[in-house]
């Protein structure tokens, strides 16, 4: 009895250990190259619109794949999908490192990484649910959540140091560390029974073509991309109303509270992601900071503050309600953007403080959006609805990065709207920050108007 208990305890701890390794490197890969975007721009003589695809090429398949892997887990088994994800992610890392001197290969490698990386967060949560005893799941989820927060926080610092003192291409090798987990997971995870179900591959293709075309429009501002994007998204919307097993349940669109929560949450998440992608360009152009200082000194304190704000946001939601926390979060975001717009050239360290409040506001709003969206769903809709929220959140981040890259490249906002500035290099960034603040305020007003009756 004791021997059986000890063996089971050891096995559960082994699973948890390797899941922590996967958790850390899966989130590290998402934004670790962010601080190197200006370096990549200069090395390849590209515009920010093109260079930002280094991040978007990862996030786009990652967002779609997160939803796809979740649906495939019952048909193919989590063991196969998890191992597939790890191996594909590592292949993408090696392709990117070997071919990093060719920009198209770099983008292709990041796309491959995103396909593999998408399997990790979805399958890890399922592994915990299936292999960890119920009485220990709370601790397991808490530990993995902490490791994820640590990976997100350390990503900019690690990426900045590697890029500054070695070369940004070596950052691409970081996910390949996860290959060490493969033999252990093959041994630990059991063979599973799978179910045969139909899968909406056509819907995924229509939606993907529409999204990619729209993102290409925001990169190059060519009307044909916009027309193709709209056409395929309309075809996708028509398709999901006709098929018996749609990739996205169209009935969720009839739920106004759910739809507004997803759309306004997407606007906020996309705005913050775009802002984060803009920081390295802004800090180099305005303050001439090194890549290592941008990663470690400017962005790192903010990413680590998410751990504190996430805990605080959960407490405040229970004590003061979701609308109060949402208003505080959006106030953090909008005020930080407005202050930064007026004082962007004063001191880079002021930006460090403001970024802490930006990440705090993001943490608060994420907590609220997850809460209000989940409460707007019926029990039978919860799985599909929350999966769609996760998918739209990742997709919004990728879209935000592309849109900001496009606006930085075409200089549409490169005008002197604030007369106190003397440096022309600050015009564009200041106006972008005001645009971010306006987007957050509009999202706050719409969300408040929709949910105020439900949360009086």
mmCIF file with all atom_site columns, C-alpha atoms in Angstrom, residues 61 98 154 164 179 250 284 292 354 400 452:
data_model
loop_
_atom_site.group_PDB
_atom_site.id
_atom_site.type_symbol
_atom_site.label_atom_id
_atom_site.label_alt_id
_atom_site.label_comp_id
_atom_site.label_asym_id
_atom_site.label_entity_id
_atom_site.label_seq_id
_atom_site.pdbx_PDB_ins_code
_atom_site.Cartn_x
_atom_site.Cartn_y
_atom_site.Cartn_z
_atom_site.occupancy
_atom_site.B_iso_or_equiv
_atom_site.pdbx_formal_charge
_atom_site.auth_seq_id
_atom_site.auth_comp_id
_atom_site.auth_asym_id
_atom_site.auth_atom_id
_atom_site.pdbx_PDB_model_num
ATOM 1  C CA . UNK A 1 61  ? -0.975  29.968 -35.436 1.00 0.00 ? 61  UNK A CA 1
ATOM 2  C CA . UNK A 1 98  ? 20.069  28.035 -38.908 1.00 0.00 ? 98  UNK A CA 1
ATOM 3  C CA . UNK A 1 154 ? 11.773  36.982 -17.397 1.00 0.00 ? 154 UNK A CA 1
ATOM 4  C CA . UNK A 1 164 ? 22.895  42.547 -26.496 1.00 0.00 ? 164 UNK A CA 1
ATOM 5  C CA . UNK A 1 179 ? 13.075  18.399 -26.109 1.00 0.00 ? 179 UNK A CA 1
ATOM 6  C CA . UNK A 1 250 ? -22.576 30.721 -34.145 1.00 0.00 ? 250 UNK A CA 1
ATOM 7  C CA . UNK A 1 284 ? 15.808  53.307 -29.030 1.00 0.00 ? 284 UNK A CA 1
ATOM 8  C CA . UNK A 1 292 ? 19.625  44.756 -22.696 1.00 0.00 ? 292 UNK A CA 1
ATOM 9  C CA . UNK A 1 354 ? 4.165   53.614 -16.249 1.00 0.00 ? 354 UNK A CA 1
ATOM 10 C CA . UNK A 1 400 ? -2.562  44.619 -32.205 1.00 0.00 ? 400 UNK A CA 1
ATOM 11 C CA . UNK A 1 452 ? -23.928 48.012 -15.337 1.00 0.00 ? 452 UNK A CA 1
#
